[in-house]
Each structure stands twice: as C-alpha cells, then as structure tokens.
DNA sequence: CATGAATGAGTCTTCATTCAT
DNA sequence: CATGAATGAAGACTCATTCAT
C-alpha cells in the first residue's frame, strides 16, 4: 500500500483511458466521419463512460484536434527529418514516399482520418490544421527551391507546384489504399507503390541530367529502367 | 398591386428560382461545408423562402447531389471526350490538365465543393458519388492500360496507380488554387500550371521512348525543354 | 377562403402561440422556478411543440427576460405615471401601494416570478434587470428628493433610503401574499393591505402617543429614544 | 517526503478544511449564485480537492443549508434576544436595525447569500429555510401583537403586515448596501442608515407637518386623505 | 408556386455524485 | 482524511423536414 506508486499508477491509468478514448476516436472518425459519429460512439468504442470523454477533452472538436495532432506530429517529424537531411532530392522524395506509406501501413485508421476528415476540412476552426499543413508544404517548397538552385529540379517546374504535386501524388496514393482501390493487406503492393510513386514523381520533375539514371525497379535487375545518357 | 408580381415571377422564373438555389448551395457549401451550413443559409443566400428549397429538392442531400451532378457532368463528359479520343497518351493527359483547370477557372466554387466536400465524403450515401468517381477512375485505368499495351506507359507503372496519381496531381494542383496557395486570378499562372502539371506527370510516367521529346514550355521557344534522343 | 386575412390571421396566430408560450413560461417559472423547470415544461404547458419555443425565443434566458419585460413594463409605466403626477408625496405613495397590489391581484403569477425569480437574481446577465430596477429606484429617489425640498419628506430621511424602503415595504408586502402568509383570495385583505402599507410607510407604525417625538438624529448626544407625550 | 505533511495537516486542520469550504461556499454562492456555481468552484476557492467537499457535506444542498444555518443562527439568536427583552417596541425595532446592519458590516458575503440566494428560494427543499424564516416572522408578529395590546402599535396596523414590512424595510436596506446603492465601506453611512431605517419604520417618512393627521381607516366614509395641519 | 410557422428526434454538454486508491 | 478519475442522468439547443395557408 505504502509502496503504491501513485505517479505510475495514476499516470498509467490516466494514459490508458485517455489514449483508449483517442484510439476509439480514430476508429470511429475513420468509420463514420466526424459529423457522422456521436460522442457516445467514441465512449462506447473506448469502453468508458460518456462523461469521461469530457473529462479529458473539452469537446468534440478538441478530440478531433487531438487525433489530428497525434497523426500530424508523426508525419511532420518524419517529413522534417527527411527534408532537412543532406540527401539528394531524389533520395528525399523516395524517403517521403517511404515513410508516408509506412505510416499508413502501421496505422491506416489515423491516416484515413487525416486524409478524409481533416486535411480537407473547411471548418472555421480549421485554421490550425490548415496552417499546419501549410507549414509542411512550405517546408517542401523550400526543399524544391534549393533543389532547383542546385540544378536538381527542372528549372521550368514551379517549386510550389512541385510541392503541391508531391503531396497530391502521395495523398492520392494513400487514398487509393484508404478507399480500397488498392489492396492494403499485401506488403508487396505497398512496397511497389512506394517505388512507383516516388519514381513516377521524380523522373518527371528531375532534370534529365540528374534524373536520367534513376531506376524504376530495384528488386529485379532485368526490369530496370535503362536510360542512357544523353549525347 | 393589381399587376401581381408574384404570379409573373412564379411563372416566368421557374428555372431562375431553382438555379438560384443551386447556385446559392454551391456558394454556401463551398464556404461553410455541407455539414456546417443549414438549409436556411442556402435559402437566405438564394433570397428565397425557407420551404422553397424543399419544393425543388427532396432534401438536403439531394441538393448536394445536384450540385455534385452539375459539376460532375461537366467534368465527366469532358474527361470521356478526351479519353475516348484517339490522341496519344501525352495529348490526353495534357487535355485533362487543360480542361480541369479551365473548369476551375470558370467556376471555382463548384470545384471547391467537388474537391472539398464531395470527393472525400465517407458518408453512407456517398455510394453514388464514390461509384461515379470510381467510374471515371476506371475509365482512366483503361486508358493507361491500353497505353501500356501500346508501349506509351512505362511497363513498370501500375495503371491503377497511374490513374490515381493523375487524379492526385490534378486535384492537389486544384487544391493549391482552391486554398489560395496559388493566385487564381492570374490567367498566366493558370496556363503555366496546366503545362507543368501535365508535363511533370508525363515525363515521369511515360516510357523514355515515347516521352523523350516532350517539351516543358510551349509558349516561348527559348525556354523549351530540349531533350535530345537517347543514343 | 379568398377573404382570408393573411395579415390578421398570421399575426393573430403568431401572437397566439408566442403569448401562449409566454404565459406558460410565467406559470412554470412561478411554480418551479427558473432553474427548476425545463423548456419542455414550458412547451407542454403552452401546448406547443418543443422547438417552437426556440422559434420565438433565442434561449431559455431570453424567455425569462421576456417574462420580465412584460411584467416590468406594466409596473414601470404605472410607477412613472404616479411619480410624474403632481399629487402630494402621500398620494403618490398611496398610489404606488394601490397599483402594486392591484397588479398582483390581477396577475399574481407574473408578480411571483418578478419577485422570486428575477428581482434577486445574481446572474451575470442580470445587468439589464438590475439596471432596470435601478432606473425605477432612481425615479423614486428623485421623487423623494423633490418632496424633501418641498418639505414633505422628513429632512433627516435619506431619499435613497426612503426609496429603497418603499420598495422593500411594497415588495415584502407582496411577498407576504406570494408566500401565502396572507390570504390573497380575499379582496378585503388586499384593500386593507394597500392602505396599511402606504400609511405605515408614511406615518410609521407607532401610535401617535408612543412615537410622536422620536428623534431622527442622535449622533452626538445621548442615543436614547426620547419619547414625549403629545400635548 | 518522510515528514508527511498530509498527516499533520489532516489531523490538525479538521476544522480548518471544513470551514474553509464553508467560507468558500459563501464566497462563491455570493458571487455566482447557488445554481450558477459548481462544486468544483467551491473546492477550488477553498483550495481543497474535489471530493473533499463531499467528505464534509452530503451534497450541494446541504452545503447551502450549512451556509444558511451559519448566518441564520447569528441573526436568529440576536433577534430572539431583542424581541424577548422587555424594551419598548421602538427600542426593539431600533435594536433589530442595529444588529442587522452590524451583521452585514461584519460579514456582507453571508448576508448577501441569505438575502439573495436563500430567502427567496422556491425550491422544494426550501421548506426548512422557509419554516425557519417563518418562525422568525411569527416571532415578530407576536411582538407586534403584544405591542398592539400595550398600545404601542397603531391599532389599525395588522401585526402580520407590520412584521412583513419590518423585514422588508430591513432587507431592502441591506439590499441597498449589497447591491452597492449605498457605500458599505463608510461606517458613518451604516450608522445613519440604522437610525433612518428604524425611525422611518417607526414614525413614517413624512414630515410631521404634512403627514400628522393621515387617517388609517378610510373604509367606510370618504376615502379621502384628510390632512389637517397641526394646531 | 411560395411562405415560414410548427414539429421533434438527435446530440452535445454539464455537473452532481460516487468510489477506488 | 484526501484525491480526482469515473459515472451517467438531465436538459439545452439545433436543424432537417413537414404542412397549412
């Protein structure tokens, strides 16, 4: 009794319940959408009492915000890591495709909510979210600008559009999985999608000089994309 | 007073009223979102009485469906026209980028609703919409499959992913405009975006053989993307 | 049918329903108190649908405000009429007692709500109400000030305190009825109360013999109550 | 850590905690009203944990009851002492005014709660309070009856109404302070108010010249207000 | 066709109260 | 004694939809 670690116990339990609610919210939002679900659904899914949701979250919207944060932070930190690395543009883009689909593989529900519920929300309170995404896009724009200065990005490609297109490519790729257009169960499919997404995006964006030698397939030698140097 | 205005108005402006409501719906949906607005908002925006909305539309959802239809038909018919033409894949993709951004230029509100409100809806009633988009995507998948058979599409690119990526590229490009990342007022910007979107997408997707000669800029000769044939 | 007076009909019905709700609110507030009743109670009492209450009143508080207004206006206008007349102070005070108890007789429910629910509310939004009463008190203060200048009010009586005391006397008199301390059914009792309230306030409760020479100011000297018999 | 503060605090400050809660309750009830505050507010104000309130008080209402009791007992005992003394009616009335305002001076918060929150409550559980006040009023009624028998109270004044009026006068006087109409800081103002309240109640507000001969009974004869100048 | 008053089911949110630690 | 997490009943408020005129 005396040895009861209040801190641990308290935190552990609190964390348990709170994250249970958070997980349930992801689940329910992903399934029924933000407007289509009731707090009661979340509580039931989490196996907690109705009011406890309000013990941890001020209201429904803050709950969504938290879900957003959780997912966004994961994506955001990885994106920053990749963008701020000193790899080549091609490697960075591959890295983005890589971790994006990995995140999806590991937690498709959250990605689903991010993609379908939050990314495109028009709500008035969406400012935070919007600006959050906007920050990331800006990050990418800078990446493309520098790449352009270094001669990696085609000089005719607008860096802003490049950034938007990268996000669009990634997002729609994810959407293809989210909506079931692709079989998300098969890890092979996922891996192939990574490469195709990145390479597809890259060989269009890169200067012929820097991008000429990119390989389409890296697992089987015979399916390589053989590009000869320009004269 | 004797000359009843209402009668005249009523008889002569059937279409007026209905399309006024439709236009108002586009406006309001685009601004506040489907769930964020009330029928009353639409009625007020249209300058008509509350109940009249229900005179022309069975319910709120049907109103959204109508908005969807209006915009979708425009897009759908143009897409079919392009896809079913006997142009090359490159020309078709350029065509898609072309009319997509044109539609946006002419009616950004509707595009906004299509993009932000409908395309991503998870609602149970979304089946129709989903299948509608699914049809278009299938159309594109077929287009890419045939192109692949003809040797236009890189054999390593999954036609489904190619279709998804095309839509993603277009959509995110539009989103860049919709969200104000790009200046939608400047027609120059729009025109350039068309080319960049298409070329960016194409030179990554096409086989080197078929795509080698694509030009990045077609308005000023000196900014052309000069690609020499591979040896 | 053709002769349907839309204006009259519409107004009439609207007034009907709205005032039915208002009447019901008085009834329910008087019986169960503001916090103790639900909007559903009011709607049921009024015989209208739940939502209609919100059609006419923004929220529960505004409904209370309206009840307040209705009753307050009656009281306020009569008070002004009396105060602004050119009668003597005594007549004015009698007038106030007169119409106050009359109002109670005619609409005890409303008075009950005014006395028990609103007059003493501490709510943050109570400013309006407070200031409303404050206006009336100010009106009375002026009345007493002028009376004092004319030599009608005892020069040692603070006009503000006089006003407060008048209201206190009236209010507690009403409270005696409201709480059932007095028999509100008997018109005789009511009439007698009017006179006693006013006369008591005006000339005090003591018999002339015992109270005639009470001193108003005892500041310095002995604070004894000196009562000298009248001649 | 070894030197447990809690134990010490718990043992040594039983009364402290409880009365801290009680004091906090007075503060919060006075500020936000009984219905307008939450138990959490009281706990926070008292600087104790949520559940501790329920350790000392069965429920919210009992907390209010306790606040009521605390204040009521003070008032009640003093009132009994005054009423049961063998002073004259005038002296008793002065005594009531005296200690009433003194109590307010010493603990305005409690008086505020008594006046604004409890005295007028209509709640179902208000029986206790009601009957408590009723007892005091009955006490006063007896006082006035006896005074009437002794010829001190005007024979035309109903003892019940006299009691009600006395309370009304006192209460509204207090209200004038409570609501800030009067400056509660200035002890002079308070002292003068005591005298004016009592004397006003006892001898009326009119100047002897203007009000001397007002008739108490106008029942039968002309209901005119006959004012005869003093000889 | 047009109006807007009327309806009421559906949800969010609050908060008194309990209870395990 | 003390804590604050957990509970869930209660009720305010919204808004799509209907309907009488």
XYZ file of C-alpha atoms in Angstrom, chain B residues 79-200:
122
model
C -12.991 13.515 -69.496
C -14.790 10.967 -71.595
C -14.313 13.048 -74.677
C -10.611 13.269 -74.036
C -10.128 9.674 -73.032
C -12.139 8.285 -75.900
C -10.370 10.372 -78.472
C -7.677 8.704 -80.471
C -4.940 11.028 -79.352
C -1.711 9.869 -77.795
C -1.482 9.359 -74.067
C 0.545 12.506 -73.724
C -2.050 14.535 -75.541
C -4.809 13.024 -73.471
C -3.078 13.861 -70.219
C -2.470 17.378 -71.404
C -6.099 17.584 -72.327
C -7.179 16.507 -68.882
C -4.977 19.091 -67.207
C -6.237 21.679 -69.628
C -9.942 21.318 -69.103
C -9.600 20.589 -65.383
C -8.025 23.913 -64.693
C -10.349 25.606 -67.130
C -13.326 24.316 -65.245
C -11.804 25.626 -62.082
C -11.165 28.995 -63.629
C -14.761 29.283 -64.753
C -16.410 28.054 -61.605
C -14.034 27.733 -58.692
C -16.865 27.442 -56.182
C -18.228 24.306 -57.727
C -14.796 22.790 -57.987
C -14.224 23.629 -54.394
C -17.342 21.774 -53.372
C -16.463 18.854 -55.593
C -12.982 18.690 -54.207
C -13.512 19.524 -50.606
C -16.993 18.350 -49.844
C -17.907 15.500 -52.058
C -14.846 13.730 -53.301
C -13.727 12.863 -49.812
C -17.029 12.256 -48.132
C -17.236 8.998 -46.260
C -20.968 9.171 -45.780
C -23.099 6.120 -46.247
C -24.960 7.796 -49.028
C -21.709 8.501 -50.747
C -22.010 5.333 -52.729
C -23.351 7.115 -55.746
C -20.622 9.637 -55.693
C -17.999 7.095 -54.977
C -19.106 4.919 -57.802
C -19.300 7.966 -60.001
C -15.700 8.851 -59.321
C -14.836 5.190 -59.458
C -16.250 5.062 -62.968
C -14.035 7.891 -64.042
C -11.025 6.342 -62.451
C -11.826 3.068 -64.151
C -12.056 4.965 -67.388
C -8.595 6.317 -66.775
C -7.258 2.972 -65.699
C -8.385 1.561 -69.009
C -6.770 4.441 -70.771
C -3.478 3.715 -69.077
C -3.778 0.002 -69.669
C -4.238 0.492 -73.368
C -1.408 2.967 -73.405
C 0.735 0.423 -71.667
C -0.161 -2.130 -74.275
C 0.741 0.332 -76.956
C 4.025 0.992 -75.228
C 3.238 4.511 -74.187
C 3.083 3.937 -70.473
C 6.084 2.679 -68.632
C 5.574 -1.065 -68.178
C 6.607 -0.805 -64.570
C 3.892 1.655 -63.720
C 0.700 0.179 -62.378
C -2.147 1.596 -64.455
C -4.311 1.932 -61.363
C -1.631 3.860 -59.564
C -1.066 5.941 -62.651
C -4.727 6.870 -62.712
C -4.751 7.621 -59.024
C -1.622 9.688 -59.367
C -3.024 11.632 -62.267
C -6.090 12.485 -60.243
C -3.946 13.288 -57.254
C -1.755 15.567 -59.268
C -4.681 17.355 -60.800
C -6.578 17.528 -57.561
C -3.746 18.828 -55.490
C -2.945 21.296 -58.191
C -6.514 22.490 -57.955
C -6.265 22.481 -54.205
C -3.306 24.787 -54.460
C -5.605 27.199 -56.189
C -8.618 26.491 -54.029
C -6.709 27.095 -50.854
C -5.098 30.198 -52.180
C -1.616 28.782 -52.369
C -1.668 29.901 -55.942
C -3.060 33.077 -57.343
C -6.165 32.003 -59.158
C -6.715 35.469 -60.570
C -3.764 35.479 -62.871
C -4.573 33.642 -66.106
C -0.891 33.294 -66.814
C -0.353 31.323 -63.658
C -3.194 29.076 -64.584
C -1.873 28.403 -68.040
C 1.575 27.660 -66.793
C 0.201 25.350 -64.154
C -1.612 23.389 -66.813
C 1.572 22.673 -68.665
C 3.653 21.970 -65.605
C 1.115 19.639 -64.146
C 0.791 17.644 -67.325
C 4.428 17.590 -68.252
C 5.511 16.844 -64.752
